[in-house]
mmCIF file of C-alpha atoms in Angstrom:
data_model
loop_
_atom_site.group_PDB
_atom_site.id
_atom_site.type_symbol
_atom_site.label_atom_id
_atom_site.label_comp_id
_atom_site.label_asym_id
_atom_site.label_seq_id
_atom_site.Cartn_x
_atom_site.Cartn_y
_atom_site.Cartn_z
ATOM 1 C CA ARG A 85 115.179 88.604 181.200
ATOM 2 C CA ARG A 86 118.313 86.737 181.528
ATOM 3 C CA GLY A 87 117.430 82.797 183.223
ATOM 4 C CA LEU A 88 116.155 80.372 180.774
ATOM 5 C CA LYS A 89 114.930 76.720 181.277
ATOM 6 C CA ASP A 90 114.226 75.304 177.809
ATOM 7 C CA VAL A 91 116.672 72.510 176.738
ATOM 8 C CA TRP A 92 118.003 72.172 173.354
ATOM 9 C CA SER A 93 119.393 69.309 171.220
ATOM 10 C CA LEU A 94 122.110 69.466 168.495
ATOM 11 C CA GLY A 95 121.795 66.299 166.682
ATOM 12 C CA ALA A 96 124.278 64.713 164.077
ATOM 13 C CA PRO A 97 124.939 64.619 160.611
ATOM 14 C CA PRO A 98 123.402 62.187 158.268
ATOM 15 C CA SER A 99 126.548 60.968 158.282
ATOM 16 C CA GLY A 100 127.584 61.325 161.583
ATOM 17 C CA TRP A 101 129.699 64.108 163.556
ATOM 18 C CA ALA A 102 133.085 62.136 162.293
ATOM 19 C CA ALA A 103 132.539 62.170 158.435
ATOM 20 C CA CYS A 104 132.040 65.879 158.716
ATOM 21 C CA SER A 105 134.239 69.139 159.925
ATOM 22 C CA CYS A 106 131.326 71.577 160.422
ATOM 23 C CA PRO A 107 127.562 70.229 160.659
ATOM 24 C CA THR A 108 125.123 71.705 159.148
ATOM 25 C CA PRO A 109 123.063 72.702 162.983
ATOM 26 C CA SER A 110 120.193 70.213 163.054
ATOM 27 C CA TRP A 111 118.606 71.903 166.210
ATOM 28 C CA GLU A 112 115.320 69.949 168.171
ATOM 29 C CA ALA A 113 113.732 72.365 170.950
ATOM 30 C CA TRP A 114 113.209 69.717 173.763
ATOM 31 C CA GLN A 115 109.613 68.871 175.033
ATOM 32 C CA CYS A 116 110.506 68.111 178.653
ATOM 33 C CA GLY A 117 107.885 67.564 181.159
ATOM 34 C CA ALA A 118 108.517 67.812 185.698
ATOM 35 C CA THR A 119 108.069 65.003 187.779
ATOM 36 C CA ALA A 120 105.730 64.454 189.909
ATOM 37 C CA ASN A 121 104.315 68.683 189.173
ATOM 38 C CA GLU A 122 107.431 70.069 190.579
ATOM 39 C CA ASP A 123 108.696 73.169 189.503
ATOM 40 C CA VAL A 124 111.515 72.660 187.330
ATOM 41 C CA PRO A 125 113.408 73.133 186.030
ATOM 42 C CA THR A 126 114.340 76.455 187.870
ATOM 43 C CA ALA A 127 114.876 79.218 185.122
ATOM 44 C CA ARG A 128 118.590 80.247 185.065
ATOM 45 C CA SER A 129 122.120 80.763 183.794
ATOM 46 C CA ASN A 130 124.921 80.684 183.477
ATOM 47 C CA HIS A 131 125.241 77.126 185.456
ATOM 48 C CA ALA A 132 127.042 73.876 184.709
ATOM 49 C CA ALA A 133 125.808 70.709 183.069
ATOM 50 C CA ALA A 134 126.415 67.541 182.670
ATOM 51 C CA ALA A 135 125.628 64.146 180.625
ATOM 52 C CA CYS A 136 125.704 61.665 183.280
ATOM 53 C CA GLY A 137 124.599 57.922 182.406
ATOM 54 C CA GLY A 138 121.349 59.129 181.480
ATOM 55 C CA HIS A 139 120.282 62.135 183.247
ATOM 56 C CA LEU A 140 121.909 65.102 182.169
ATOM 57 C CA LEU A 141 122.987 67.320 186.199
ATOM 58 C CA VAL A 142 122.626 70.942 186.470
ATOM 59 C CA PHE A 143 124.107 73.243 188.843
ATOM 60 C CA GLY A 144 124.563 76.122 189.941
ATOM 61 C CA GLY A 145 123.906 79.762 187.105
ATOM 62 C CA TRP A 146 121.591 82.889 188.297
ATOM 63 C CA SER A 147 118.189 83.446 188.865
ATOM 64 C CA ALA A 148 116.084 84.213 185.989
ATOM 65 C CA GLY A 149 117.121 87.820 186.526
ATOM 66 C CA GLY A 150 120.384 87.627 187.154
ATOM 67 C CA ASP A 151 120.922 89.222 190.693
ATOM 68 C CA VAL A 152 120.759 85.646 193.244
ATOM 69 C CA PRO A 153 123.250 83.142 192.314
ATOM 70 C CA LEU A 154 121.907 79.013 192.595
ATOM 71 C CA ALA A 155 123.112 76.129 194.681
ATOM 72 C CA HIS A 156 120.393 73.452 194.250
ATOM 73 C CA PRO A 157 121.190 70.826 191.263
ATOM 74 C CA GLU A 158 118.487 69.893 189.482
ATOM 75 C CA LEU A 159 118.115 66.017 186.993
ATOM 76 C CA LEU A 160 116.659 66.049 183.685
ATOM 77 C CA HIS A 161 115.865 61.808 182.649
ATOM 78 C CA LEU A 162 117.035 61.937 179.194
ATOM 79 C CA GLU A 163 114.933 59.099 178.022
ATOM 80 C CA THR A 164 111.337 60.928 179.207
ATOM 81 C CA ARG A 165 112.864 64.473 178.811
ATOM 82 C CA CYS A 166 111.476 64.604 182.721
ATOM 83 C CA TRP A 167 113.147 67.071 184.776
ATOM 84 C CA THR A 168 113.406 66.630 188.845
ATOM 85 C CA HIS A 169 115.215 67.859 191.748
ATOM 86 C CA CYS A 170 117.538 66.240 192.659
ATOM 87 C CA SER A 171 117.546 65.494 196.211
ATOM 88 C CA THR A 172 120.317 65.162 198.058
ATOM 89 C CA HIS A 173 121.074 63.501 201.242
ATOM 90 C CA ASN A 174 123.077 66.321 202.747
ATOM 91 C CA ALA A 175 123.393 70.455 202.481
ATOM 92 C CA PRO A 176 125.467 71.017 198.488
ATOM 93 C CA PRO A 177 128.023 73.496 197.943
ATOM 94 C CA PRO A 178 127.523 77.618 198.052
ATOM 95 C CA PRO A 179 125.536 79.465 195.875
ATOM 96 C CA ARG A 180 127.371 80.464 193.169
ATOM 97 C CA GLY A 181 127.640 80.715 188.784
ATOM 98 C CA ASN A 182 129.444 80.142 186.046
ATOM 99 C CA PRO A 183 131.120 76.854 187.524
ATOM 100 C CA SER A 184 132.429 74.005 185.751
ATOM 101 C CA LEU A 185 131.160 70.219 186.253
ATOM 102 C CA ALA A 186 132.402 66.969 184.638
ATOM 103 C CA TYR A 187 131.604 62.899 185.226
ATOM 104 C CA SER A 188 133.266 60.183 185.511
ATOM 105 C CA PRO A 189 131.280 57.202 184.817
ATOM 106 C CA ALA A 190 133.382 54.587 186.217
ATOM 107 C CA ARG A 191 133.355 56.348 189.692
ATOM 108 C CA HIS A 192 129.344 57.656 188.887
ATOM 109 C CA LEU A 193 130.710 61.548 190.415
ATOM 110 C CA ALA A 194 130.245 64.377 189.867
ATOM 111 C CA VAL A 195 133.236 66.999 190.348
ATOM 112 C CA LEU A 196 131.831 70.916 190.404
ATOM 113 C CA TYR A 197 134.133 73.773 190.147
ATOM 114 C CA GLY A 198 135.321 76.859 190.881
ATOM 115 C CA GLY A 199 132.281 79.891 189.648
ATOM 116 C CA TRP A 200 131.616 83.151 191.567
ATOM 117 C CA ASP A 201 128.425 84.639 194.228
ATOM 118 C CA GLY A 202 128.745 87.862 193.023
ATOM 119 C CA SER A 203 131.460 89.133 195.605
ATOM 120 C CA LYS A 204 133.491 85.646 195.843
ATOM 121 C CA ARG A 205 135.253 83.776 192.768
ATOM 122 C CA PHE A 206 135.493 79.585 194.790
ATOM 123 C CA ASP A 207 138.649 77.362 194.198
ATOM 124 C CA ASP A 208 137.485 75.015 195.299
ATOM 125 C CA VAL A 209 136.165 71.361 194.273
ATOM 126 C CA TRP A 210 132.894 69.282 194.893
ATOM 127 C CA CYS A 211 131.664 65.604 194.384
ATOM 128 C CA LEU A 212 127.975 65.026 194.035
ATOM 129 C CA ASP A 213 128.754 60.602 194.891
ATOM 130 C CA MET A 214 125.680 60.457 192.214
ATOM 131 C CA GLU A 215 124.949 56.404 193.793
ATOM 132 C CA ALA A 216 124.742 57.889 197.621
ATOM 133 C CA TRP A 217 123.613 61.231 196.829
ATOM 134 C CA ARG A 218 125.314 63.319 199.006
ATOM 135 C CA TRP A 219 127.975 65.887 198.084
ATOM 136 C CA HIS A 220 131.760 65.848 199.532
ATOM 137 C CA ARG A 221 134.534 68.555 199.664
ATOM 138 C CA ALA A 222 137.555 67.559 197.800
ATOM 139 C CA ALA A 223 140.690 68.229 199.601
ATOM 140 C CA THR A 224 142.952 70.433 197.921
ATOM 141 C CA ALA A 225 145.938 71.597 197.992
ATOM 142 C CA CYS A 226 147.937 74.996 198.114
ATOM 143 C CA ASP A 227 149.620 74.880 195.247
ATOM 144 C CA GLY A 228 145.755 74.693 192.919
ATOM 145 C CA PRO A 229 145.141 76.261 189.679
ATOM 146 C CA SER A 230 143.562 79.977 191.502
ATOM 147 C CA PRO A 231 140.078 81.015 192.073
ATOM 148 C CA ARG A 232 137.963 81.535 188.958
ATOM 149 C CA THR A 233 134.703 81.711 187.141
ATOM 150 C CA ASP A 234 134.093 81.350 183.702
ATOM 151 C CA HIS A 235 136.141 78.230 182.264
ATOM 152 C CA ALA A 236 135.436 75.306 181.046
ATOM 153 C CA ALA A 237 136.518 71.669 182.835
ATOM 154 C CA VAL A 238 136.327 67.753 181.726
ATOM 155 C CA LEU A 239 137.519 64.710 183.012
ATOM 156 C CA TRP A 240 140.488 62.885 181.089
ATOM 157 C CA ASP A 241 140.588 59.531 181.871
ATOM 158 C CA ALA A 242 144.346 58.881 181.564
ATOM 159 C CA GLY A 243 144.510 55.471 181.818
ATOM 160 C CA GLY A 244 144.522 52.205 184.884
ATOM 161 C CA GLY A 245 141.824 54.246 186.663
ATOM 162 C CA ASP A 246 143.362 57.623 186.734
ATOM 163 C CA GLU A 247 141.021 60.024 186.431
ATOM 164 C CA ARG A 248 142.204 64.282 185.685
ATOM 165 C CA LEU A 249 139.996 67.335 185.385
ATOM 166 C CA LEU A 250 141.752 69.378 183.364
#
């Protein structure tokens, strides 16, 4: 079975991350519930996740059997440890596994890039406005990176309100 639906937390050493170049793992399996008896989280693998304020946003990935790409986002409220479907006011990006996801706290926006659906690699950029709960496809330049999957991305605050997806 490929897809799982568990959540683990790795705690910092007692003296903090900065004091230790290689921490001794302190893993904790989180017991998470669901809001209103929803069937969440969906068992999945090769998904993208980003901490978005007090939530963990999960998008895409492959079904438990590893054969169906997923498109529905789900949210874990980090304080209560309760999952819920992330209901948006419009359709999500096409289903995909292996994308990257980053979060802009300044704009309250999640940025999704790339991935693949089993036959096509994507080079598209989608933004989820986490106040309006709407997906927007970002304009793409023809001189951007080639379609990709199995990559990582971070959102870098370059200063002066300039954020860059790296």
